[in-house]
Coordinates of C-alpha atoms and ligand atoms in Angstrom, one line a residue:
X18 CA 11.3 33.3 5.5
X19 CA 8.7 30.6 6.4
X20 CA 9.0 27.8 9.0
X21 CA 6.7 24.8 9.1
X22 CA 6.5 21.8 11.4
X23 CA 6.2 18.4 9.7
X24 CA 4.6 15.9 12.0
X25 CA 2.1 13.1 12.1
X26 CA -1.2 14.8 12.0
X27 CA -3.0 11.8 13.4
X28 CA -0.6 11.4 16.3
X29 CA 1.8 9.1 17.9
X30 CA 1.8 5.9 20.0
X31 CA 2.7 6.4 23.7
X32 CA 5.6 3.9 23.6
X33 CA 6.7 4.6 20.0
X34 CA 9.1 7.1 18.5
X35 CA 7.8 10.7 18.4
X36 CA 9.8 12.8 16.0
X37 CA 8.9 15.8 13.9
X38 CA 10.8 18.3 11.7
X39 CA 11.1 22.0 11.5
X40 CA 11.5 23.0 7.9
X41 CA 12.5 26.4 6.6
X42 CA 12.1 27.4 3.0
X43 CA 15.7 28.2 2.5
X44 CA 18.4 25.7 1.6
X45 CA 20.9 27.4 3.9
X46 CA 20.6 27.5 7.7
X47 CA 19.1 30.9 8.5
X48 CA 19.5 30.5 12.2
X49 CA 23.3 29.8 12.0
X50 CA 24.6 28.2 15.2
X51 CA 21.6 29.3 17.3
X52 CA 19.7 26.0 17.6
X53 CA 15.9 26.3 17.7
X54 CA 14.1 24.4 20.5
X55 CA 10.6 23.2 21.1
X56 CA 8.1 22.8 23.8
X57 CA 5.2 20.3 24.0
X58 CA 1.9 21.5 25.7
X59 CA -0.9 19.4 27.0
X60 CA -4.6 20.2 26.3
X61 CA -4.8 22.5 29.3
X62 CA -1.8 24.5 28.2
X63 CA 0.7 22.9 30.6
X64 CA 4.3 22.5 29.3
X65 CA 5.0 18.8 29.5
X66 CA 8.2 18.5 27.5
X67 CA 10.9 20.6 26.0
X68 CA 14.3 20.1 24.2
X69 CA 16.4 21.6 21.5
X70 CA 16.1 20.7 17.9
X71 CA 18.8 18.8 16.1
X72 CA 20.1 20.0 12.8
X73 CA 19.4 17.6 9.9
X74 CA 20.8 19.8 7.1
X75 CA 19.4 20.7 3.8
X76 CA 16.9 18.6 1.9
X77 CA 17.8 18.2 -1.8
X78 CA 14.3 17.5 -3.0
X79 CA 12.6 20.4 -1.3
X80 CA 15.4 23.0 -1.0
X81 CA 14.6 23.3 2.7
X82 CA 16.8 23.4 5.7
X83 CA 15.6 20.9 8.3
X84 CA 15.9 20.3 12.0
X85 CA 14.5 17.3 14.0
X86 CA 12.7 17.3 17.3
X87 CA 12.3 14.2 19.4
X88 CA 9.8 13.8 22.3
X89 CA 9.7 10.0 22.4
X90 CA 10.2 10.3 26.2
X91 CA 6.8 11.7 26.6
X92 CA 4.7 8.5 27.1
X93 CA 1.5 10.0 28.4
X94 CA -1.7 9.7 26.4
X95 CA -3.7 12.8 25.6
X96 CA -4.0 15.8 23.2
X97 CA -0.8 17.8 22.6
X98 CA 0.6 20.8 20.6
X99 CA 4.2 21.6 19.8
X100 CA 5.7 25.1 19.5
X101 CA 9.2 25.7 18.1
X102 CA 11.1 28.8 19.0
X103 CA 14.4 30.4 18.0
X104 CA 17.2 31.0 20.6
X105 CA 15.6 34.3 21.6
X106 CA 12.2 32.7 22.3
X107 CA 10.5 34.0 19.1
X108 CA 7.9 31.5 17.9
X109 CA 8.9 30.0 14.6
X110 CA 6.0 27.6 14.1
X111 CA 3.3 25.7 15.9
X112 CA 1.4 22.5 15.3
X113 CA -2.4 21.9 15.5
X114 CA -3.3 19.6 18.3
X115 CA -2.6 15.9 17.8
X116 CA -3.1 12.8 19.9
X117 CA -0.8 10.4 21.8
X118 CA -2.8 7.2 22.1
X119 CA -2.4 3.5 21.7
X120 CA -5.7 3.4 19.7
X121 CA -4.4 5.4 16.7
X122 CA -2.8 2.6 14.8
X123 CA -5.7 0.3 15.4
X124 CA -8.1 3.0 14.2
X125 CA -6.1 3.6 11.0
X126 CA -5.8 -0.1 10.5
X127 CA -9.6 -0.6 10.6
X128 CA -10.1 2.5 8.4
X129 CA -7.8 1.3 5.7
X130 CA -8.9 -2.3 5.8
X131 CA -12.5 -1.1 5.4
X132 CA -11.4 0.8 2.2
X133 CA -11.2 -2.6 0.5
X134 CA -14.9 -3.1 1.3
X135 CA -15.6 0.2 -0.4
X136 CA -13.7 -0.9 -3.5
X137 CA -16.0 -3.9 -3.9
X138 CA -17.4 -4.3 -7.4
X139 CA -20.6 -5.9 -8.5
X140 CA -22.3 -6.1 -5.1
X141 CA -24.5 -3.8 -3.1
X142 CA -22.8 -1.9 -0.3
X143 CA -25.4 -1.8 2.5
X144 CA -26.1 1.1 4.8
X145 CA -25.3 -0.9 7.9
X146 CA -21.7 -1.4 6.8
X147 CA -21.2 1.4 4.3
X148 CA -23.1 4.2 6.1
X149 CA -23.7 7.2 3.9
X150 CA -21.5 5.7 1.2
X151 CA -23.9 2.8 0.6
X152 CA -24.5 2.1 -3.1
X153 CA -26.4 -0.3 -5.2
X154 CA -24.8 -3.2 -7.0
X155 CA -23.4 -2.3 -10.4
X156 CA -20.8 -3.7 -12.8
X157 CA -22.0 -7.2 -12.2
X158 CA -19.5 -8.5 -14.8
X159 CA -21.2 -11.9 -14.8
X160 CA -21.7 -12.1 -18.5
X161 CA -19.2 -10.1 -20.4
X162 CA -17.6 -10.4 -23.8
X163 CA -13.9 -11.0 -24.7
X164 CA -12.0 -8.1 -26.1
X165 CA -11.8 -8.3 -30.0
X166 CA -8.0 -8.9 -29.7
X167 CA -8.7 -12.3 -28.2
X168 CA -10.7 -13.4 -31.1
X169 CA -12.9 -15.5 -28.9
X170 CA -16.7 -15.9 -29.0
X171 CA -19.0 -16.3 -26.0
X172 CA -19.3 -14.7 -22.6
X173 CA -17.5 -15.0 -19.3
X174 CA -18.4 -14.6 -15.7
X175 CA -15.9 -12.3 -14.1
X176 CA -18.1 -11.2 -11.2
X177 CA -16.8 -9.6 -8.0
X178 CA -13.4 -8.4 -6.9
X179 CA -12.2 -5.0 -6.0
X180 CA -11.9 -2.0 -8.2
X181 CA -8.2 -1.4 -8.7
X182 CA -8.1 2.3 -7.8
X183 CA -9.9 5.4 -8.9
X184 CA -10.9 3.7 -12.1
X185 CA -13.4 0.9 -12.6
X186 CA -10.9 -1.7 -13.9
X187 CA -10.0 -5.0 -12.2
X188 CA -6.5 -6.2 -12.8
X189 CA -5.1 -9.6 -11.8
X190 CA -1.4 -8.5 -11.4
X191 CA -2.3 -5.7 -9.0
X192 CA -5.0 -7.6 -7.3
X193 CA -2.5 -10.5 -6.8
X194 CA 0.2 -8.5 -5.2
X195 CA -2.4 -6.8 -3.0
X196 CA -3.8 -10.2 -2.0
X197 CA -0.4 -11.5 -1.2
X198 CA 0.3 -8.4 1.0
X199 CA -2.9 -8.8 2.9
X200 CA -2.4 -12.6 3.3
X201 CA 1.0 -11.8 4.9
X202 CA -0.8 -9.7 7.5
X203 CA -3.3 -12.5 8.0
X204 CA -0.6 -15.0 8.6
X205 CA 1.1 -12.9 11.3
X206 CA -2.1 -11.7 12.9
X207 CA -3.1 -15.3 13.3
X208 CA -3.0 -15.7 17.1
X209 CA -1.1 -12.6 18.1
X210 CA -2.7 -10.1 20.5
X211 CA -3.1 -6.6 19.2
X212 CA -2.2 -3.7 21.5
X213 CA -5.8 -3.5 22.7
X214 CA -8.9 -5.7 22.5
X215 CA -10.0 -4.9 18.9
X216 CA -13.5 -6.2 18.3
X217 CA -15.1 -2.7 18.5
X218 CA -12.9 -1.4 15.7
X219 CA -14.2 -3.8 13.0
X220 CA -17.4 -4.7 11.3
X221 CA -17.5 -8.4 11.7
X222 CA -15.6 -9.3 14.9
X223 CA -11.8 -9.3 15.0
X224 CA -9.3 -7.8 12.6
X225 CA -8.5 -11.2 11.3
X226 CA -12.1 -12.2 10.6
X227 CA -12.6 -9.0 8.6
X228 CA -9.4 -9.4 6.8
X229 CA -10.1 -13.0 5.8
X230 CA -13.6 -12.1 4.6
X231 CA -12.2 -9.2 2.5
X232 CA -9.4 -11.4 1.1
X233 CA -11.9 -14.1 0.2
X234 CA -14.1 -11.7 -1.7
X235 CA -11.2 -11.0 -4.1
X236 CA -10.1 -14.6 -4.3
X237 CA -13.6 -15.6 -5.4
X238 CA -13.2 -13.2 -8.3
X239 CA -9.7 -14.5 -9.0
X240 CA -11.0 -18.1 -9.3
X241 CA -13.5 -16.9 -11.9
X242 CA -10.7 -15.3 -13.9
X243 CA -9.0 -18.7 -14.5
X244 CA -9.7 -20.2 -18.0
X245 CA -10.4 -23.9 -18.5
X246 CA -6.8 -24.5 -19.6
X247 CA -5.4 -23.0 -16.3
X248 CA -4.3 -19.7 -17.8
X249 CA -5.6 -16.6 -16.1
X250 CA -7.1 -13.5 -17.8
X251 CA -5.4 -10.2 -17.3
X252 CA -8.1 -7.7 -16.6
X253 CA -11.7 -6.6 -16.8
X254 CA -12.2 -3.1 -18.0
X255 CA -14.7 -0.7 -19.6
X256 CA -14.3 -0.2 -23.4
X257 CA -13.2 3.4 -22.9
X258 CA -12.0 5.2 -19.8
X259 CA -15.0 6.2 -17.7
X260 CA -15.7 9.8 -16.9
X261 CA -16.3 10.8 -13.2
X262 CA -19.5 8.8 -13.1
X263 CA -20.9 6.3 -10.6
X264 CA -20.6 2.6 -11.1
X265 CA -24.4 2.5 -12.1
X266 CA -24.0 5.4 -14.5
X267 CA -20.9 3.7 -16.0
X268 CA -22.9 0.5 -16.4
X269 CA -25.6 2.4 -18.3
X270 CA -23.1 4.2 -20.5
X271 CA -20.8 1.4 -21.7
X272 CA -19.8 -2.2 -22.0
X273 CA -17.1 -4.0 -20.1
X274 CA -14.8 -6.6 -21.5
X275 CA -12.3 -9.2 -20.4
X276 CA -8.7 -9.2 -21.7
X277 CA -5.7 -11.5 -21.4
X278 CA -4.3 -14.1 -20.7
X279 CA -0.6 -13.4 -19.9
X280 CA 2.2 -15.2 -18.1
X281 CA 2.4 -12.5 -15.5
X282 CA -1.3 -12.6 -14.6
X283 CA -1.2 -16.4 -14.5
X284 CA 1.9 -16.6 -12.2
X285 CA 0.6 -13.8 -10.0
X286 CA -2.6 -15.8 -9.5
X287 CA -0.5 -18.9 -8.7
X288 CA 1.6 -17.1 -6.1
X289 CA -1.3 -15.4 -4.4
X290 CA -3.6 -18.5 -4.4
X291 CA -0.9 -20.9 -3.1
X292 CA -0.4 -18.5 -0.2
X293 CA -4.2 -18.4 0.3
X294 CA -4.1 -22.2 0.7
X295 CA -1.9 -21.7 3.8
X296 CA -4.0 -19.0 5.3
X297 CA -7.4 -20.6 4.7
X298 CA -6.5 -24.2 5.4
X299 CA -7.5 -23.9 9.1
X300 CA -10.7 -22.0 8.6
X301 CA -12.1 -23.1 5.2
X302 CA -10.2 -26.3 4.3
X303 CA -12.1 -27.1 1.1
X304 CA -11.8 -23.5 -0.2
X305 CA -8.1 -23.7 0.6
X306 CA -7.7 -26.8 -1.4
X307 CA -9.5 -25.2 -4.3
X308 CA -7.0 -22.3 -4.1
X309 CA -4.1 -24.7 -4.2
X310 CA -5.4 -26.8 -7.1
X311 CA -6.1 -23.6 -9.1
X312 CA -2.6 -22.3 -8.3
X313 CA -1.0 -25.5 -9.5
X314 CA -3.0 -25.5 -12.7
X315 CA -2.0 -21.8 -13.3
X316 CA 1.7 -22.6 -12.7
X317 CA 1.6 -25.5 -15.2
X318 CA 0.0 -23.2 -17.8
X319 CA 2.8 -20.7 -17.3
X320 CA 5.5 -23.3 -17.6
X321 CA 3.9 -24.3 -21.0
X322 CA 3.5 -20.6 -21.9
X323 CA 6.5 -18.8 -20.3
X324 CA 6.5 -15.6 -22.3
X325 CA 2.9 -14.6 -23.1
X326 CA 2.9 -10.8 -23.0
X327 CA 0.2 -8.6 -21.4
X328 CA -2.6 -7.1 -23.4
X329 CA -1.3 -3.8 -24.6
X330 CA -4.8 -2.2 -24.8
X331 CA -5.1 0.9 -22.7
X332 CA -8.0 2.7 -24.2
X333 CA -10.2 1.9 -21.2
X334 CA -7.7 0.7 -18.5
X335 CA -4.2 0.8 -17.3
X336 CA -1.4 -1.3 -18.8
X337 CA 0.4 -2.9 -15.9
X338 CA 2.9 -3.8 -18.5
X339 CA 5.7 -6.1 -17.5
X340 CA 8.0 -8.1 -19.8
X341 CA 10.1 -9.8 -17.1
X342 CA 8.8 -13.1 -16.0
X343 CA 11.5 -14.6 -13.8
X344 CA 10.4 -12.7 -10.6
X345 CA 6.8 -14.0 -11.0
X346 CA 8.1 -17.5 -11.6
X347 CA 10.1 -17.3 -8.5
X348 CA 7.2 -16.1 -6.4
X349 CA 4.9 -18.8 -7.7
X350 CA 7.5 -21.6 -7.2
X351 CA 8.4 -20.4 -3.7
X352 CA 4.8 -20.4 -2.5
X353 CA 4.1 -23.7 -4.1
X354 CA 7.2 -25.2 -2.6
X355 CA 6.1 -23.9 0.8
X356 CA 2.7 -25.6 0.3
X357 CA 4.5 -29.0 -0.2
X358 CA 4.6 -29.1 -4.0
X359 CA 7.9 -30.1 -5.5
X360 CA 8.2 -31.8 -8.9
X361 CA 11.5 -30.2 -9.8
X362 CA 10.6 -26.9 -8.3
X363 CA 13.4 -26.8 -5.7
X364 CA 16.2 -26.9 -8.3
X365 CA 14.5 -24.1 -10.2
X366 CA 14.2 -22.1 -7.0
X367 CA 17.9 -22.2 -6.4
X368 CA 18.4 -20.7 -9.8
X369 CA 15.7 -18.1 -9.2
X370 CA 17.5 -17.0 -6.0
X371 CA 20.5 -16.2 -8.0
X372 CA 18.7 -14.4 -10.8
X373 CA 16.2 -12.4 -8.6
X374 CA 18.0 -10.9 -5.6
X375 CA 15.7 -9.3 -3.1
X376 CA 14.7 -5.7 -3.5
X377 CA 13.7 -3.1 -0.8
X378 CA 10.1 -4.1 -1.4
X379 CA 7.7 -5.9 -3.7
X380 CA 5.6 -4.1 -6.3
X381 CA 3.1 -5.2 -9.0
X382 CA 6.0 -5.3 -11.4
X383 CA 8.8 -6.8 -9.3
X384 CA 7.5 -9.6 -7.2
X385 CA 10.6 -11.5 -6.2
X386 CA 10.4 -10.3 -2.6
X387 CA 7.2 -12.4 -2.3
X388 CA 9.3 -15.4 -3.3
X389 CA 12.0 -14.5 -0.8
X390 CA 9.4 -14.0 2.0
X391 CA 7.8 -17.4 1.2
X392 CA 11.2 -19.1 1.5
X393 CA 11.9 -17.2 4.7
X394 CA 8.7 -18.5 6.2
X395 CA 8.7 -22.1 5.0
X396 CA 10.0 -24.9 7.2
X397 CA 10.6 -27.6 4.6
X398 CA 14.2 -26.7 4.0
X399 CA 15.9 -24.9 6.9
X400 CA 19.0 -24.0 4.9
X401 CA 16.9 -22.2 2.3
X402 CA 15.0 -20.5 5.1
X403 CA 18.2 -19.2 6.7
X404 CA 19.5 -18.0 3.4
X405 CA 16.3 -16.2 2.6
X406 CA 16.1 -14.5 6.0
X407 CA 19.7 -13.4 5.8
X408 CA 19.1 -12.0 2.3
X409 CA 16.0 -10.0 3.5
X410 CA 18.0 -8.8 6.5
X411 CA 20.6 -7.4 4.2
X412 CA 17.9 -5.4 2.4
X413 CA 16.4 -4.2 5.7
X414 CA 19.8 -3.0 6.9
X415 CA 20.2 -1.1 3.7
X416 CA 16.8 0.5 4.2
X417 CA 17.7 1.6 7.7
X418 CA 20.9 3.1 6.5
X419 CA 19.3 5.0 3.7
X420 CA 16.5 6.3 5.9
X421 CA 19.1 7.6 8.4
X422 CA 20.7 9.7 5.6
X423 CA 17.4 11.3 4.5
X424 CA 16.0 14.3 6.4
X425 CA 12.5 13.0 6.2
X426 CA 13.6 9.5 7.2
X427 CA 12.9 7.8 3.9
X428 CA 14.7 5.0 2.2
X429 CA 13.3 5.7 -1.3
X430 CA 15.6 7.8 -3.4
X431 CA 13.0 9.1 -5.9
X432 CA 9.3 9.9 -5.5
X433 CA 7.5 7.8 -8.1
X434 CA 3.9 7.1 -8.9
X435 CA 2.4 5.7 -5.7
X436 CA 5.4 6.7 -3.5
X437 CA 3.2 6.2 -0.4
X438 CA 2.7 2.6 -1.4
X439 CA 6.4 2.2 -1.8
X440 CA 7.1 3.8 1.6
X441 CA 4.6 1.6 3.3
X442 CA 6.2 -1.4 1.5
X443 CA 9.6 -0.5 2.8
X444 CA 8.1 -0.2 6.3
X445 CA 6.6 -3.7 5.8
X446 CA 10.0 -5.2 4.8
X447 CA 11.4 -3.8 8.1
X448 CA 8.5 -5.2 10.2
X449 CA 8.9 -8.6 8.6
X450 CA 12.7 -8.8 9.2
X451 CA 12.1 -7.6 12.7
X452 CA 10.2 -10.9 13.2
X453 CA 13.4 -12.9 12.5
X454 CA 16.0 -10.5 13.8
X455 CA 14.5 -8.6 16.6
X456 CA 15.9 -5.1 16.9
X457 CA 14.2 -1.9 17.8
X458 CA 16.0 -0.1 15.0
X459 CA 13.8 -1.8 12.3
X460 CA 10.4 -1.1 13.9
X461 CA 11.5 2.4 14.9
X462 CA 12.5 3.2 11.3
X463 CA 9.3 1.7 9.9
X464 CA 7.1 3.8 12.3
X465 CA 8.9 7.0 11.2
X466 CA 8.0 6.1 7.6
X467 CA 4.4 5.7 8.6
X468 CA 4.6 9.2 10.1
X469 CA 5.5 10.5 6.6
X470 CA 2.3 9.0 5.2
X471 CA 0.2 10.6 7.9
X472 CA 1.6 14.2 7.7
X473 CA 5.3 14.4 8.4
X474 CA 6.1 15.3 4.8
X475 CA 7.1 18.3 2.6
X476 CA 3.5 19.1 1.6
X477 CA 2.2 18.8 5.2
X478 CA -0.6 16.4 4.2
X479 CA -2.1 13.4 5.8
X480 CA -2.3 11.2 2.7
X481 CA -5.1 9.0 4.0
X482 CA -8.7 10.1 3.4
X483 CA -10.8 10.8 6.5
X484 CA -7.9 10.3 8.9
X485 CA -6.9 13.9 9.8
X486 CA -7.7 17.6 9.2
X487 CA -5.3 17.6 6.3
X488 CA -6.5 14.5 4.6
X489 CA -7.3 14.6 0.8
X490 CA -10.7 16.0 0.0
X491 CA -10.6 15.6 -3.8
X492 CA -9.0 12.2 -4.6
X493 CA -8.9 11.1 -8.2
X494 CA -11.5 8.5 -7.5
X495 CA -14.6 8.1 -9.6
X496 CA -16.9 6.8 -6.8
X497 CA -15.9 9.7 -4.5
X498 CA -16.8 12.2 -7.1
X499 CA -20.1 10.8 -8.1
X500 CA -21.8 9.6 -4.9
X501 CA -23.1 13.0 -3.9
X502 CA -21.4 12.8 -0.5
X503 CA -19.0 15.6 0.3
X504 CA -16.6 13.6 2.4
X505 CA -14.5 11.1 0.4
X506 CA -14.7 7.4 1.2
X507 CA -12.4 7.1 4.3
X508 CA -9.2 5.0 4.7
X509 CA -7.9 5.4 1.1
X510 CA -4.2 6.2 0.8
X511 CA -3.4 8.4 -2.2
X512 CA -0.4 7.8 -4.3
X513 CA 1.3 10.9 -2.9
X514 CA 4.4 12.8 -4.1
X515 CA 5.3 11.8 -7.6
X516 CA 8.2 13.8 -9.2
X517 CA 7.3 12.6 -12.7
X518 CA 4.1 14.6 -12.7
X519 CA 2.5 12.7 -15.6
X520 CA -0.7 14.7 -15.3
X521 CA 0.7 18.2 -16.2
X522 CA -1.7 18.3 -19.2
X523 CA -4.6 18.4 -16.8
X524 CA -3.2 21.6 -15.2
X525 CA -2.7 20.6 -11.6
X526 CA -1.5 23.2 -9.1
X527 CA 1.6 21.7 -7.5
X528 CA 2.8 23.8 -4.6
X529 CA 6.4 24.2 -5.8
X530 CA 8.7 23.2 -8.6
X531 CA 10.9 20.9 -6.4
X532 CA 10.4 17.2 -6.7
X533 CA 9.3 16.9 -3.1
X534 CA 6.4 19.2 -3.7
X535 CA 4.9 17.0 -6.4
X536 CA 1.5 16.5 -4.7
X537 CA -1.8 18.3 -5.0
X538 CA -5.2 17.5 -3.6
X539 CA -7.0 18.0 -6.9
X540 CA -9.2 15.5 -8.7
X541 CA -7.3 16.1 -12.0
X542 CA -4.0 14.9 -10.4
X543 CA -4.2 11.2 -11.3
X544 CA -0.4 11.0 -10.9
X545 CA -0.4 12.1 -7.2
X546 CA -3.9 12.0 -5.9
X547 CA -5.3 8.6 -7.0
X548 CA -5.7 5.7 -4.6
X549 CA -5.0 2.1 -5.4
X550 CA -5.4 -1.3 -3.7
X551 CA -1.6 -2.1 -3.9
X552 CA -0.9 1.0 -1.8
X553 CA -3.6 0.4 0.7
X554 CA -2.5 -3.2 1.2
X555 CA 1.0 -2.5 2.5
X556 CA -0.4 0.2 4.7
X557 CA -2.8 -2.4 6.2
X558 CA 0.0 -4.9 6.6
X559 CA 2.4 -2.4 8.1
X560 CA -0.2 -1.0 10.5
X561 CA -1.1 -4.6 11.5
X562 CA 2.6 -5.2 12.5
X563 CA 2.6 -1.9 14.4
X564 CA -0.5 -2.9 16.3
X565 CA 1.0 -6.3 17.2
X566 CA 3.7 -4.3 19.0
Ligands
LIG15 O1 0.6 2.1 -10.0 C1 0.8 2.1 -11.4 C2 2.1 2.8 -11.7 O2 3.2 2.1 -11.1 C3 2.3 3.1 -13.2 O3 3.5 3.9 -13.3 C4 1.1 3.8 -13.7 C5 1.2 4.1 -15.2 O4 1.2 2.9 -15.9 O5 -0.1 3.0 -13.5 C6 -0.4 2.8 -12.1 O6 -1.5 2.0 -12.0 C7 -2.7 2.5 -12.4 C8 -3.3 1.5 -13.3 O7 -2.6 1.5 -14.5 C9 -4.8 1.7 -13.6 N1 -5.5 1.9 -12.3 C10 -5.0 3.0 -11.5 C11 -3.6 2.6 -11.1 C12 -3.1 3.7 -10.1 O8 -2.9 4.9 -10.7

C-alpha cells in the first residue's frame, strides 16, 4: 500500500488557506477508524504545527482513498515540511520542503506573464529580457499568401502576435479569448496595490505596464488580421505541421499562409478590441480609438455575414472549430454596449441573455461569460448590471458547491484537453464574483484550485514549467525542444490531466489507467503536456486577483 501527500509544491501564502491531501492507492480506507495525523516542521526541524487529518472519502477518478490536512493557522513565513503518521506514529508519507511566503503568487504571476513574451512571433527575443532563451526573429509573416481555399491572389502582412501553443500557428479565436482574459486582469489591476511592491518582479516596471505592453503586442497583430471589408482572418499557419524544429528552421523549411475569414474570428476580434478600447483609453487614447473603430467594423461585418464557418483545414494547424455563433455575438455586443455603442444592440442583448446563460467559465468555444462579465462591469444600465452580477453569482455558488464535493477541491467534472486552463478559469470566475459579492468562500475555493495546478493533484506534478522541482521538463513545445537549452522556457502551464488521451498513438506512458492519472511529462503527449496561451491567460488573471488580496 502506498501513501502520497498531494500539496502545493511551490508553497502557500501566509494568510491564505493551507490544505493538502494524503492519498492512498486503495479505494477503501485501509486505516479504518484510526485517523492519520500530521506535523509541520520548520527548516531547523522544529515542530510548528500538528493536527489530525480529516477523511474525504474515496476519489472516483483515481481509485484512491483521501484525507485532508489543514494548517491554515500557521501564518509564519519560512520553509516547511509535512509528515503524516498513522495512529501508532508510523510515518506514512512526507513532503519535500516548500515555502510559506507572500512573494510566491507574485513570483508566479511574473513568471507566467513573461511566458507571453516567450511566445512572441516574428521578433527577436533579446538576451537582456530572454536570457538564455534569446532567439533571432523568425516567422516574420509580413508577406504571406492566402490559402488556396480562399481563391485570393496577392500577399498579406500578418506580422507579430503570439504563437498559440507548442505549435507555430496563430489563431484569432484563441488569441481573442486570451486577450480578453488578460484585459480583465488589466482592468482590475488598474490602481490596486498588490500584496507587495512589485517593480522588482517585472521587466519593464510594474505588473500593469508589462501586461499592457504584452497585450498591445498581440493587438497590433490582431489589427493586421482585419480585412478591408471589416471581416477578420481566422489563422496563420505553416502549410504542414512543423516537426520539433526552431522558428528559424521552420521558416527555412516551409511556407506559411493565412486562412479565414469566419464569423467566430470576426466577432472574437470585435469583443476583444472593444474591451481593449476601455483599457487603453487612459494610456494610449488614439490607439484605443483605433481598437474601437476596428471592433465596430468587425461587428458590422458579422451582422452581414452571421454564419460563415471556420476554415476546416488542419493539415498544418489546429481547427478551433465552432459552429455556434450566438455566444460570440453576445460577447461582441456586450462589450460594444459597454463602450457606449448602441444602434439596436441593447434589444439584441436582452435576447442574448436568454439564449446564452452563463457557464462556469469562458473558453475559446463558449464565450458568453465574457458577455456576462462585460454587462456586470458596465455602468450604462444598472438593471442589466445587477442581473448580470446575480447570474454570475449563481454560477460561482455552484462552483463552490461542486468543489466542496470533490476530494481534490475541483468543480470540473471531467478532465478534458487543457483541464488546467479550465480550472484556472473557474478560479477566475470566483475571484471576479468576489469583487461584487465579497465572501471569503469564493477566494478560498479559488486558491485551493490554484494549489491543484501547482502540485496538489493526483500525479503530484507542478504543472507550470520552471516553478518547482516537479515542473514539466519535456513539454510538447517546439521552441523548448529546439533551442538547445535543457531547461524549458519558464512560466508555461501545460494542459494537464486529460482523460480523453487523444495521443495514445504516440505511445505516451500515463502513470495509471484511471482518468485522474491521464498526464505524462513526455514530449509526445500533446493531449496532456502542451502549453497554450488560453491556459496561461486565466492563470495570469487568477494570480493577479490573488496578489491583489
Ligand atoms: O485547446 C484545444 C482543445 O480544446 C481542443 O480539444 C484541441 C483539439 O482540437 O485543440 C486544442 O487547441 C490546440 C490547437 O488546435 C492548436 N494549437 C495547440 C492547441 C492546444 O493543444
